[in-house]
Every structure is written in C-alpha cells, then in structure tokens.
C-alpha cells in the first residue's frame, strides 16, 4: 500500500505510547486510498506525558483533520480539547479528536465501535438485555455509555478495584433512565452476576500477554451467552477459549477496532456524507497484524 503525499495532503494520526504494534496507520491509510481522501495517517508516539500539551498545540497549527488517542493519554487529552462530546465526558475518555476550524473537539468512538461489532459480528442488540463489563478504565467507560444509550436493562461494572467501578457508575448513572447501573468487586462472589448476564465484555488487558489467564473462570459462563473480548491482537484469547468451551459465543475486538476507526473517519470528513470502507479497513488491519508477527493465541 502506498500513500501519494503532496503539498495538499491533510494529516491524521494516533497519539499514544507505545505505538509499536498499532494497526491504525495501516487501517486508516488503506481506507483513505480506497475512498480517494488526500489524507495521510501517521503514528505520533509521545514518551512523556509532559510533552502531550506541546504536541497538541503543534497539531492545532498543522493541517490535521483529526487524530486518535490511545493509552495512556485517553483521559489526559480531555482537558486539552476545546469541546468534548457528552458521550466522551460520560465515558471519561476521548479516543478521537476532530480538528475543525482551529478547534479541537473530543469524541469517544469506542462505544459505537463495540455496538456495531456486536450487531455485525454476532447479531447482538443490547436493548433490554443484561450486560456485564469487566474493567472500569477508558474502554469500559465507553462500553458502559454505549449500553446505556442502547437502553440495556442492566449494566454491571465488575472491576478489580471496586472503587474505580463505583466512580464510573456514579458518573454515568444520572444519564441512565432506562438502565440499572451497578458496580461490583471482581472476585469469586461475582459468579452469579456473570452467569445471569446475556453479554459479558472484557475491557481489561488481561489476555494480551502470553501466559495470561482468562479474566474470569470459564465455569461462570454458559451457552446462550455472548462473550466479547476487546483484545484484537489475538484470534483466540483465554477468555474466548473459555467461553467457547462453555458453549457461549465469543467475538474478538477486531470488529470494534475497525468500527471505531471508521466512525472517526466519518467525523473527520465532516459534511462529506462519507461512509468509511469497513471491509477494506478490516482486511488492512488483519494484514498488519500478521505482518507485525504478533502472537496469534491459538490452542494448537
Ligand atoms: P485502562 O484504562 O488502563 O483500564 C484497564 C482496566 O483493566 C482497569 O479497570 C483495570 O482495573 C483493569 N485491569 C488491568 N489489569 C488487570 C488485571 N491484571 N486483573 C484485573 N483487572 C485488570 O485500559 P483501557 O484503555 O480501558 O483498555 C482496556 C483494554 O481494552 C485493552 O486491552 C485495550 O487494548 C482494549 N481496547 C480495545 C479496543 C478495540 O477497538 N478493540 C478499544 C479500546 C481498548 P483497576 O481499575 O483495578 O486498575
């Protein structure tokens, strides 16, 4: 894949650290080429938090259409934006910033990415359903907000540090008219909460590192459930394997990654009514994953 860069080319990129294995440049540049956008997407690794504000100031005076933000800056970018969408404020995290007329507008497209992936990949609609989210960080926040907007009946945030789950639950509860939101400690007593859920979402990084266990015991899962792991670096995580063995249906995080990126392109292209080419983006992300030689967790 080649990007034809000229003096008119607009920029996009991703801020984070580390970015060694990011799939976003491959996924975005393939999309821009496919739909004829004269944009180029570059990694912007920022080693020190203290440099974040300077980089963002530089972006303001460069021809950026927007940029993504990933770990560890999804929270600290909020205060550097001129405006932050309500869903991103509720989630407590921004993963996509639109540069519009010199203003930086923060969004969170992860939640939309998850909802789209659940609909497309496993035909799941969370309206009136019982959902469990493992984790209480930025990705969990985005997931919880998206389930509230989708009018889930119940969302339980299960987290290692229950205080962090409580902070998230308190932040979103005032917007949750149709959804009961609760915070629960992730320990052995959480088995009943997980067993009664229609959908279990892993928004922790547990399963990314080689040798990681499943974040919850497989015995808590059963057939009829959907188990979504946000991890996309592996075709089959320990949680996904446990889910499949228990008879549940498992889905990885690649569809979510593609859809959050596609939604960002649609925001950045403003009034162009452009539909980002999700199939092209998925193919490019998969190819980049294979090129990067990252471990594809596999039972064999
Ligand atoms: P984060 O803000 O750092 O939050 C991590 C959460 O995981 C925290 O609630 C933390 O609990 C919990 N956690 C961390 N290590 C744990 C462990 N060993 N045992 C139990 N809980 C643990 O991270 P994030 O940005 O939300 O990202 C979470 C995951 O989602 C990452 O794997 C990321 O790659 C993935 N993600 C995927 C997509 C996608 O498009 N597929 C998008 C966004 C994120 P404490 O509160 O106790 O510290």
mmCIF file of C-alpha atoms and ligand atoms in Angstrom:
data_model
loop_
_atom_site.group_PDB
_atom_site.id
_atom_site.type_symbol
_atom_site.label_atom_id
_atom_site.label_comp_id
_atom_site.label_asym_id
_atom_site.label_seq_id
_atom_site.Cartn_x
_atom_site.Cartn_y
_atom_site.Cartn_z
ATOM 1 C CA UNK A 1 0.000 0.000 0.000
ATOM 2 C CA UNK A 2 1.422 3.395 -0.917
ATOM 3 C CA UNK A 3 0.226 6.841 0.134
ATOM 4 C CA UNK A 4 0.557 9.548 -2.519
ATOM 5 C CA UNK A 5 1.623 12.571 -0.447
ATOM 6 C CA UNK A 6 1.577 16.055 -1.969
ATOM 7 C CA UNK A 7 1.697 19.622 -0.649
ATOM 8 C CA UNK A 8 -2.104 19.452 -0.259
ATOM 9 C CA UNK A 9 -2.216 16.250 1.770
ATOM 10 C CA UNK A 10 -4.041 16.584 5.081
ATOM 11 C CA UNK A 11 -2.818 14.770 8.162
ATOM 12 C CA UNK A 12 -4.296 12.386 10.689
ATOM 13 C CA UNK A 13 -2.566 10.221 13.248
ATOM 14 C CA UNK A 14 -2.506 8.480 16.574
ATOM 15 C CA UNK A 15 -1.080 9.750 19.866
ATOM 16 C CA UNK A 16 -0.048 7.163 22.454
ATOM 17 C CA UNK A 17 2.815 5.148 23.861
ATOM 18 C CA UNK A 18 3.902 2.582 22.906
ATOM 19 C CA UNK A 19 2.667 2.527 19.304
ATOM 20 C CA UNK A 20 4.985 -0.211 18.022
ATOM 21 C CA UNK A 21 2.097 -2.557 17.256
ATOM 22 C CA UNK A 22 -0.666 -0.096 16.359
ATOM 23 C CA UNK A 23 -2.863 -1.266 13.469
ATOM 24 C CA UNK A 24 -4.394 2.179 12.943
ATOM 25 C CA UNK A 25 -1.937 3.574 10.337
ATOM 26 C CA UNK A 26 -2.421 0.544 8.069
ATOM 27 C CA UNK A 27 -6.181 0.545 8.577
ATOM 28 C CA UNK A 28 -6.649 4.296 8.045
ATOM 29 C CA UNK A 29 -4.283 4.747 5.106
ATOM 30 C CA UNK A 30 -5.963 1.823 3.300
ATOM 31 C CA UNK A 31 -9.335 3.496 3.858
ATOM 32 C CA UNK A 32 -8.149 6.905 2.613
ATOM 33 C CA UNK A 33 -6.752 5.334 -0.535
ATOM 34 C CA UNK A 34 -9.931 3.305 -1.142
ATOM 35 C CA UNK A 35 -12.260 6.317 -0.926
ATOM 36 C CA UNK A 36 -9.882 8.847 -2.527
ATOM 37 C CA UNK A 37 -9.154 11.019 0.528
ATOM 38 C CA UNK A 38 -5.907 13.003 0.193
ATOM 39 C CA UNK A 39 -5.002 12.297 3.818
ATOM 40 C CA UNK A 40 -2.052 10.505 5.456
ATOM 41 C CA UNK A 41 -2.172 8.849 8.887
ATOM 42 C CA UNK A 42 0.994 8.711 10.989
ATOM 43 C CA UNK A 43 1.961 7.367 14.431
ATOM 44 C CA UNK A 44 2.755 10.144 16.944
ATOM 45 C CA UNK A 45 4.435 8.378 19.877
ATOM 46 C CA UNK A 46 4.758 10.615 22.942
ATOM 47 C CA UNK A 47 7.111 9.164 25.525
ATOM 48 C CA UNK A 48 6.499 11.735 28.277
ATOM 49 C CA UNK A 49 3.103 12.934 29.478
ATOM 50 C CA UNK A 50 4.597 16.438 29.875
ATOM 51 C CA UNK A 51 5.046 16.602 26.070
ATOM 52 C CA UNK A 52 1.385 15.927 25.317
ATOM 53 C CA UNK A 53 0.246 19.573 25.529
ATOM 54 C CA UNK A 54 3.082 20.733 23.237
ATOM 55 C CA UNK A 55 2.253 18.125 20.609
ATOM 56 C CA UNK A 56 -1.434 19.069 20.743
ATOM 57 C CA UNK A 57 -0.506 22.770 20.335
ATOM 58 C CA UNK A 58 1.550 21.854 17.259
ATOM 59 C CA UNK A 59 -1.366 19.865 15.812
ATOM 60 C CA UNK A 60 -3.555 22.981 16.092
ATOM 61 C CA UNK A 61 -1.325 24.840 13.595
ATOM 62 C CA UNK A 62 -0.725 21.917 11.222
ATOM 63 C CA UNK A 63 -3.174 20.683 8.559
ATOM 64 C CA UNK A 64 -4.650 17.889 10.693
ATOM 65 C CA UNK A 65 -8.212 16.672 10.072
ATOM 66 C CA UNK A 66 -8.112 14.787 13.351
ATOM 67 C CA UNK A 67 -6.226 12.301 15.453
ATOM 68 C CA UNK A 68 -6.805 9.250 17.573
ATOM 69 C CA UNK A 69 -5.655 8.946 21.149
ATOM 70 C CA UNK A 70 -4.741 5.694 22.834
ATOM 71 C CA UNK A 71 -3.182 4.525 26.087
ATOM 72 C CA UNK A 72 -2.021 6.228 28.251
ATOM 73 C CA UNK A 73 -3.472 9.584 27.115
ATOM 74 C CA UNK A 74 -7.207 8.892 26.611
ATOM 75 C CA UNK A 75 -8.031 10.628 29.897
ATOM 76 C CA UNK A 76 -5.495 13.485 29.920
ATOM 77 C CA UNK A 77 -6.478 14.613 26.386
ATOM 78 C CA UNK A 78 -9.918 15.684 27.682
ATOM 79 C CA UNK A 79 -8.639 18.895 29.238
ATOM 80 C CA UNK A 80 -6.668 19.797 26.083
ATOM 81 C CA UNK A 81 -9.797 19.764 23.887
ATOM 82 C CA UNK A 82 -11.893 22.915 23.337
ATOM 83 C CA UNK A 83 -15.062 20.858 23.460
ATOM 84 C CA UNK A 84 -15.825 17.287 24.460
ATOM 85 C CA UNK A 85 -18.904 15.344 23.320
ATOM 86 C CA UNK A 86 -21.236 14.292 26.134
ATOM 87 C CA UNK A 87 -20.655 10.573 25.494
ATOM 88 C CA UNK A 88 -16.884 11.039 25.822
ATOM 89 C CA UNK A 89 -17.344 13.043 29.041
ATOM 90 C CA UNK A 90 -19.587 10.282 30.395
ATOM 91 C CA UNK A 91 -17.047 7.636 29.404
ATOM 92 C CA UNK A 92 -14.244 9.726 30.924
ATOM 93 C CA UNK A 93 -12.113 9.142 27.833
ATOM 94 C CA UNK A 94 -11.533 10.609 24.367
ATOM 95 C CA UNK A 95 -10.155 8.380 21.603
ATOM 96 C CA UNK A 96 -10.789 10.584 18.558
ATOM 97 C CA UNK A 97 -10.282 14.344 18.210
ATOM 98 C CA UNK A 98 -11.679 16.341 15.300
ATOM 99 C CA UNK A 99 -9.660 19.412 14.214
ATOM 100 C CA UNK A 100 -12.302 21.772 12.984
ATOM 101 C CA UNK A 101 -11.620 25.468 12.196
ATOM 102 C CA UNK A 102 -8.760 25.582 14.700
ATOM 103 C CA UNK A 103 -10.841 23.942 17.431
ATOM 104 C CA UNK A 104 -10.260 20.511 18.897
ATOM 105 C CA UNK A 105 -13.438 18.533 19.549
ATOM 106 C CA UNK A 106 -13.078 15.294 21.521
ATOM 107 C CA UNK A 107 -15.203 12.208 20.856
ATOM 108 C CA UNK A 108 -15.288 8.639 22.008
ATOM 109 C CA UNK A 109 -15.914 6.256 19.107
ATOM 110 C CA UNK A 110 -15.007 3.059 21.016
ATOM 111 C CA UNK A 111 -18.554 2.567 22.302
ATOM 112 C CA UNK A 112 -20.061 2.915 18.846
ATOM 113 C CA UNK A 113 -17.369 0.512 17.599
ATOM 114 C CA UNK A 114 -18.397 -2.087 20.163
ATOM 115 C CA UNK A 115 -22.134 -1.759 19.456
ATOM 116 C CA UNK A 116 -21.523 -2.019 15.675
ATOM 117 C CA UNK A 117 -19.298 -5.064 16.109
ATOM 118 C CA UNK A 118 -21.839 -6.823 18.335
ATOM 119 C CA UNK A 119 -24.571 -6.159 15.748
ATOM 120 C CA UNK A 120 -22.494 -7.108 12.700
ATOM 121 C CA UNK A 121 -20.326 -9.928 14.030
ATOM 122 C CA UNK A 122 -22.759 -11.743 16.362
ATOM 123 C CA UNK A 123 -26.185 -10.144 15.740
ATOM 124 C CA UNK A 124 -26.489 -8.858 19.317
ATOM 125 C CA UNK A 125 -28.667 -5.876 20.320
ATOM 126 C CA UNK A 126 -28.231 -4.823 23.956
ATOM 127 C CA UNK A 127 -31.662 -3.177 24.289
ATOM 128 C CA UNK A 128 -33.416 -4.589 27.381
ATOM 129 C CA UNK A 129 -30.562 -7.043 27.967
ATOM 130 C CA UNK A 130 -28.368 -7.781 30.977
ATOM 131 C CA UNK A 131 -24.733 -6.826 30.370
ATOM 132 C CA UNK A 132 -21.543 -7.271 32.408
ATOM 133 C CA UNK A 133 -18.465 -5.142 31.660
ATOM 134 C CA UNK A 134 -15.119 -6.335 33.082
ATOM 135 C CA UNK A 135 -12.906 -3.316 33.836
ATOM 136 C CA UNK A 136 -13.519 0.335 34.692
ATOM 137 C CA UNK A 137 -10.970 2.174 32.526
ATOM 138 C CA UNK A 138 -11.483 4.211 29.358
ATOM 139 C CA UNK A 139 -12.667 1.322 27.184
ATOM 140 C CA UNK A 140 -15.035 0.081 29.882
ATOM 141 C CA UNK A 141 -16.426 3.605 30.255
ATOM 142 C CA UNK A 142 -17.120 3.796 26.525
ATOM 143 C CA UNK A 143 -18.808 0.384 26.612
ATOM 144 C CA UNK A 144 -20.996 1.275 29.604
ATOM 145 C CA UNK A 145 -22.115 4.538 27.962
ATOM 146 C CA UNK A 146 -22.949 2.772 24.702
ATOM 147 C CA UNK A 147 -25.071 0.199 26.545
ATOM 148 C CA UNK A 148 -26.930 2.978 28.369
ATOM 149 C CA UNK A 149 -27.604 4.712 25.036
ATOM 150 C CA UNK A 150 -28.792 1.370 23.635
ATOM 151 C CA UNK A 151 -31.222 1.078 26.567
ATOM 152 C CA UNK A 152 -29.777 -2.087 28.115
ATOM 153 C CA UNK A 153 -31.864 -3.208 31.103
ATOM 154 C CA UNK A 154 -28.878 -3.693 33.412
ATOM 155 C CA UNK A 155 -25.156 -2.935 33.216
ATOM 156 C CA UNK A 156 -22.853 -4.287 35.917
ATOM 157 C CA UNK A 157 -19.296 -2.972 36.048
ATOM 158 C CA UNK A 158 -17.072 -5.708 37.503
ATOM 159 C CA UNK A 159 -13.632 -4.440 38.436
ATOM 160 C CA UNK A 160 -10.551 -5.496 40.388
ATOM 161 C CA UNK A 161 -10.628 -2.118 42.184
ATOM 162 C CA UNK A 162 -14.301 -1.715 43.009
ATOM 163 C CA UNK A 163 -13.809 1.991 43.866
ATOM 164 C CA UNK A 164 -12.931 2.687 40.201
ATOM 165 C CA UNK A 165 -16.109 0.874 39.117
ATOM 166 C CA UNK A 166 -18.103 2.998 41.568
ATOM 167 C CA UNK A 167 -16.626 6.228 40.188
ATOM 168 C CA UNK A 168 -17.637 5.183 36.663
ATOM 169 C CA UNK A 169 -21.123 4.075 37.763
ATOM 170 C CA UNK A 170 -21.680 7.367 39.617
ATOM 171 C CA UNK A 171 -20.571 9.394 36.583
ATOM 172 C CA UNK A 172 -22.980 7.718 34.147
ATOM 173 C CA UNK A 173 -25.970 6.969 36.399
ATOM 174 C CA UNK A 174 -27.670 10.359 36.004
ATOM 175 C CA UNK A 175 -27.928 9.688 32.245
ATOM 176 C CA UNK A 176 -29.234 6.136 32.702
ATOM 177 C CA UNK A 177 -33.003 6.433 32.813
ATOM 178 C CA UNK A 178 -33.716 3.023 31.250
ATOM 179 C CA UNK A 179 -30.669 1.187 32.575
ATOM 180 C CA UNK A 180 -29.803 -0.014 36.071
ATOM 181 C CA UNK A 181 -26.067 0.544 36.568
ATOM 182 C CA UNK A 182 -24.125 -1.091 39.399
ATOM 183 C CA UNK A 183 -20.521 -1.587 40.479
ATOM 184 C CA UNK A 184 -19.299 -4.927 41.817
ATOM 185 C CA UNK A 185 -15.940 -6.252 43.014
ATOM 186 C CA UNK A 186 -14.361 -8.739 40.585
ATOM 187 C CA UNK A 187 -13.902 -11.699 42.937
ATOM 188 C CA UNK A 188 -15.359 -15.179 43.453
ATOM 189 C CA UNK A 189 -18.678 -13.704 44.595
ATOM 190 C CA UNK A 190 -19.175 -12.192 41.121
ATOM 191 C CA UNK A 191 -20.000 -15.575 39.550
ATOM 192 C CA UNK A 192 -23.783 -15.107 39.871
ATOM 193 C CA UNK A 193 -23.625 -11.684 38.198
ATOM 194 C CA UNK A 194 -21.707 -13.110 35.240
ATOM 195 C CA UNK A 195 -23.850 -16.240 34.968
ATOM 196 C CA UNK A 196 -27.066 -14.246 34.721
ATOM 197 C CA UNK A 197 -25.736 -11.874 32.004
ATOM 198 C CA UNK A 198 -26.720 -12.073 28.327
ATOM 199 C CA UNK A 199 -23.450 -10.417 27.320
ATOM 200 C CA UNK A 200 -20.017 -10.302 29.007
ATOM 201 C CA UNK A 201 -17.478 -7.770 27.694
ATOM 202 C CA UNK A 202 -13.796 -7.881 28.603
ATOM 203 C CA UNK A 203 -12.476 -4.298 28.802
ATOM 204 C CA UNK A 204 -9.335 -5.237 30.745
ATOM 205 C CA UNK A 205 -5.973 -6.035 29.122
ATOM 206 C CA UNK A 206 -5.995 -9.489 30.768
ATOM 207 C CA UNK A 207 -5.351 -11.940 27.926
ATOM 208 C CA UNK A 208 -2.998 -9.726 25.932
ATOM 209 C CA UNK A 209 0.247 -11.040 27.383
ATOM 210 C CA UNK A 210 1.445 -14.530 26.633
ATOM 211 C CA UNK A 211 0.539 -16.795 29.562
ATOM 212 C CA UNK A 212 -2.276 -14.555 30.828
ATOM 213 C CA UNK A 213 -5.260 -16.375 32.311
ATOM 214 C CA UNK A 214 -8.881 -15.675 31.449
ATOM 215 C CA UNK A 215 -10.072 -12.636 33.475
ATOM 216 C CA UNK A 216 -12.950 -14.778 34.811
ATOM 217 C CA UNK A 217 -13.315 -18.544 35.300
ATOM 218 C CA UNK A 218 -14.889 -20.387 32.378
ATOM 219 C CA UNK A 219 -17.314 -22.093 34.820
ATOM 220 C CA UNK A 220 -19.140 -18.772 35.193
ATOM 221 C CA UNK A 221 -20.119 -18.878 31.502
ATOM 222 C CA UNK A 222 -22.710 -20.975 29.697
ATOM 223 C CA UNK A 223 -24.440 -21.484 26.376
ATOM 224 C CA UNK A 224 -26.764 -18.734 25.206
ATOM 225 C CA UNK A 225 -24.350 -16.010 26.294
ATOM 226 C CA UNK A 226 -22.257 -13.713 24.084
ATOM 227 C CA UNK A 227 -18.707 -13.019 25.276
ATOM 228 C CA UNK A 228 -16.907 -10.091 23.636
ATOM 229 C CA UNK A 229 -13.194 -9.613 24.256
ATOM 230 C CA UNK A 230 -11.934 -6.147 23.273
ATOM 231 C CA UNK A 231 -8.465 -7.600 22.720
ATOM 232 C CA UNK A 232 -7.768 -7.683 18.968
ATOM 233 C CA UNK A 233 -4.155 -8.825 18.913
ATOM 234 C CA UNK A 234 -5.141 -12.454 19.129
ATOM 235 C CA UNK A 235 -7.564 -14.534 17.132
ATOM 236 C CA UNK A 236 -8.453 -16.505 20.244
ATOM 237 C CA UNK A 237 -7.871 -15.183 23.781
ATOM 238 C CA UNK A 238 -8.048 -17.237 27.019
ATOM 239 C CA UNK A 239 -11.491 -15.696 27.716
ATOM 240 C CA UNK A 240 -12.716 -16.526 24.215
ATOM 241 C CA UNK A 241 -11.488 -20.108 24.585
ATOM 242 C CA UNK A 242 -13.177 -20.430 27.984
ATOM 243 C CA UNK A 243 -16.392 -19.025 26.504
ATOM 244 C CA UNK A 244 -16.367 -21.406 23.559
ATOM 245 C CA UNK A 245 -15.678 -24.394 25.832
ATOM 246 C CA UNK A 246 -18.661 -23.347 27.984
ATOM 247 C CA UNK A 247 -20.898 -23.223 24.890
ATOM 248 C CA UNK A 248 -21.090 -19.402 24.734
ATOM 249 C CA UNK A 249 -20.454 -17.419 21.546
ATOM 250 C CA UNK A 250 -17.176 -15.474 21.511
ATOM 251 C CA UNK A 251 -16.123 -12.451 19.472
ATOM 252 C CA UNK A 252 -12.767 -10.647 19.460
ATOM 253 C CA UNK A 253 -12.025 -6.903 19.369
ATOM 254 C CA UNK A 254 -11.075 -6.544 15.713
ATOM 255 C CA UNK A 255 -14.566 -5.565 14.558
ATOM 256 C CA UNK A 256 -14.703 -2.942 17.322
ATOM 257 C CA UNK A 257 -11.301 -1.575 16.312
ATOM 258 C CA UNK A 258 -12.397 -1.275 12.682
ATOM 259 C CA UNK A 259 -15.692 0.392 13.526
ATOM 260 C CA UNK A 260 -14.218 2.920 15.980
ATOM 261 C CA UNK A 261 -11.716 3.904 13.262
ATOM 262 C CA UNK A 262 -14.412 4.090 10.591
ATOM 263 C CA UNK A 263 -16.550 6.313 12.824
ATOM 264 C CA UNK A 264 -13.557 8.636 13.377
ATOM 265 C CA UNK A 265 -13.074 8.982 9.585
ATOM 266 C CA UNK A 266 -16.772 9.812 9.200
ATOM 267 C CA UNK A 267 -16.481 12.533 11.890
ATOM 268 C CA UNK A 268 -13.261 13.976 10.428
ATOM 269 C CA UNK A 269 -14.699 14.153 6.901
ATOM 270 C CA UNK A 270 -17.462 16.459 8.247
ATOM 271 C CA UNK A 271 -20.218 17.188 5.762
ATOM 272 C CA UNK A 272 -18.870 14.825 3.086
ATOM 273 C CA UNK A 273 -21.507 12.147 3.922
ATOM 274 C CA UNK A 274 -18.713 9.655 3.505
ATOM 275 C CA UNK A 275 -19.091 6.038 4.572
ATOM 276 C CA UNK A 276 -15.731 4.622 5.633
ATOM 277 C CA UNK A 277 -14.904 1.306 3.888
ATOM 278 C CA UNK A 278 -15.060 -1.077 6.852
ATOM 279 C CA UNK A 279 -14.257 -4.171 4.761
ATOM 280 C CA UNK A 280 -11.071 -2.553 3.373
ATOM 281 C CA UNK A 281 -10.106 -1.469 6.897
ATOM 282 C CA UNK A 282 -10.614 -4.941 8.366
ATOM 283 C CA UNK A 283 -8.520 -6.549 5.633
ATOM 284 C CA UNK A 284 -5.730 -3.988 6.165
ATOM 285 C CA UNK A 285 -5.818 -4.424 9.953
ATOM 286 C CA UNK A 286 -5.665 -8.206 9.636
ATOM 287 C CA UNK A 287 -2.747 -7.998 7.191
ATOM 288 C CA UNK A 288 -0.888 -5.589 9.515
ATOM 289 C CA UNK A 289 -1.461 -7.944 12.441
ATOM 290 C CA UNK A 290 0.046 -10.815 10.509
ATOM 291 C CA UNK A 291 2.975 -8.661 9.286
ATOM 292 C CA UNK A 292 3.757 -7.476 12.782
ATOM 293 C CA UNK A 293 4.310 -11.095 13.737
ATOM 294 C CA UNK A 294 2.280 -10.631 16.872
ATOM 295 C CA UNK A 295 1.347 -13.750 18.662
ATOM 296 C CA UNK A 296 -1.967 -15.163 17.440
ATOM 297 C CA UNK A 297 -3.089 -17.079 20.513
ATOM 298 C CA UNK A 298 -4.071 -20.492 19.332
ATOM 299 C CA UNK A 299 -4.759 -23.709 21.165
ATOM 300 C CA UNK A 300 -2.591 -25.638 18.733
HETATM 301 P P1 LIG B 1 -7.264 1.135 31.145
HETATM 302 O O1 LIG B 1 -7.922 2.474 31.100
HETATM 303 O O2 LIG B 1 -5.855 1.017 31.590
HETATM 304 O O3 LIG B 1 -8.189 0.193 32.082
HETATM 305 C C1 LIG B 1 -7.813 -1.102 32.364
HETATM 306 C C2 LIG B 1 -8.870 -1.777 33.274
HETATM 307 O O4 LIG B 1 -8.493 -3.139 33.383
HETATM 308 C C3 LIG B 1 -8.915 -1.204 34.684
HETATM 309 O O5 LIG B 1 -10.251 -1.211 35.127
HETATM 310 C C4 LIG B 1 -8.081 -2.194 35.491
HETATM 311 O O6 LIG B 1 -8.539 -2.389 36.818
HETATM 312 C C5 LIG B 1 -8.332 -3.491 34.739
HETATM 313 N N1 LIG B 1 -7.186 -4.384 34.877
HETATM 314 C C6 LIG B 1 -5.931 -4.159 34.455
HETATM 315 N N2 LIG B 1 -5.148 -5.217 34.758
HETATM 316 C C7 LIG B 1 -5.941 -6.117 35.406
HETATM 317 C C8 LIG B 1 -5.710 -7.408 35.965
HETATM 318 N N3 LIG B 1 -4.499 -7.979 35.919
HETATM 319 N N4 LIG B 1 -6.747 -8.053 36.526
HETATM 320 C C9 LIG B 1 -7.991 -7.484 36.575
HETATM 321 N N5 LIG B 1 -8.262 -6.254 36.057
HETATM 322 C C10 LIG B 1 -7.245 -5.586 35.476
HETATM 323 O O7 LIG B 1 -7.332 0.437 29.714
HETATM 324 P P2 LIG B 1 -8.371 0.707 28.530
HETATM 325 O O8 LIG B 1 -7.906 1.804 27.668
HETATM 326 O O9 LIG B 1 -9.730 0.779 29.136
HETATM 327 O O10 LIG B 1 -8.194 -0.630 27.648
HETATM 328 C C11 LIG B 1 -8.599 -1.887 28.161
HETATM 329 C C12 LIG B 1 -8.435 -2.967 27.078
HETATM 330 O O11 LIG B 1 -9.338 -2.709 26.004
HETATM 331 C C13 LIG B 1 -7.037 -3.036 26.450
HETATM 332 O O12 LIG B 1 -6.725 -4.392 26.242
HETATM 333 C C14 LIG B 1 -7.211 -2.333 25.116
HETATM 334 O O13 LIG B 1 -6.293 -2.780 24.145
HETATM 335 C C15 LIG B 1 -8.625 -2.757 24.754
HETATM 336 N N6 LIG B 1 -9.273 -1.837 23.815
HETATM 337 C C16 LIG B 1 -9.680 -2.334 22.611
HETATM 338 C C17 LIG B 1 -10.310 -1.510 21.715
HETATM 339 C C18 LIG B 1 -10.778 -2.059 20.393
HETATM 340 O O14 LIG B 1 -11.064 -1.257 19.492
HETATM 341 N N7 LIG B 1 -10.895 -3.370 20.246
HETATM 342 C C19 LIG B 1 -10.538 -0.164 22.025
HETATM 343 C C20 LIG B 1 -10.124 0.316 23.282
HETATM 344 C C21 LIG B 1 -9.479 -0.530 24.169
HETATM 345 P P3 LIG B 1 -8.175 -1.398 38.040
HETATM 346 O O15 LIG B 1 -9.199 -0.308 37.991
HETATM 347 O O16 LIG B 1 -8.266 -2.276 39.220
HETATM 348 O O17 LIG B 1 -6.773 -0.899 37.778
#
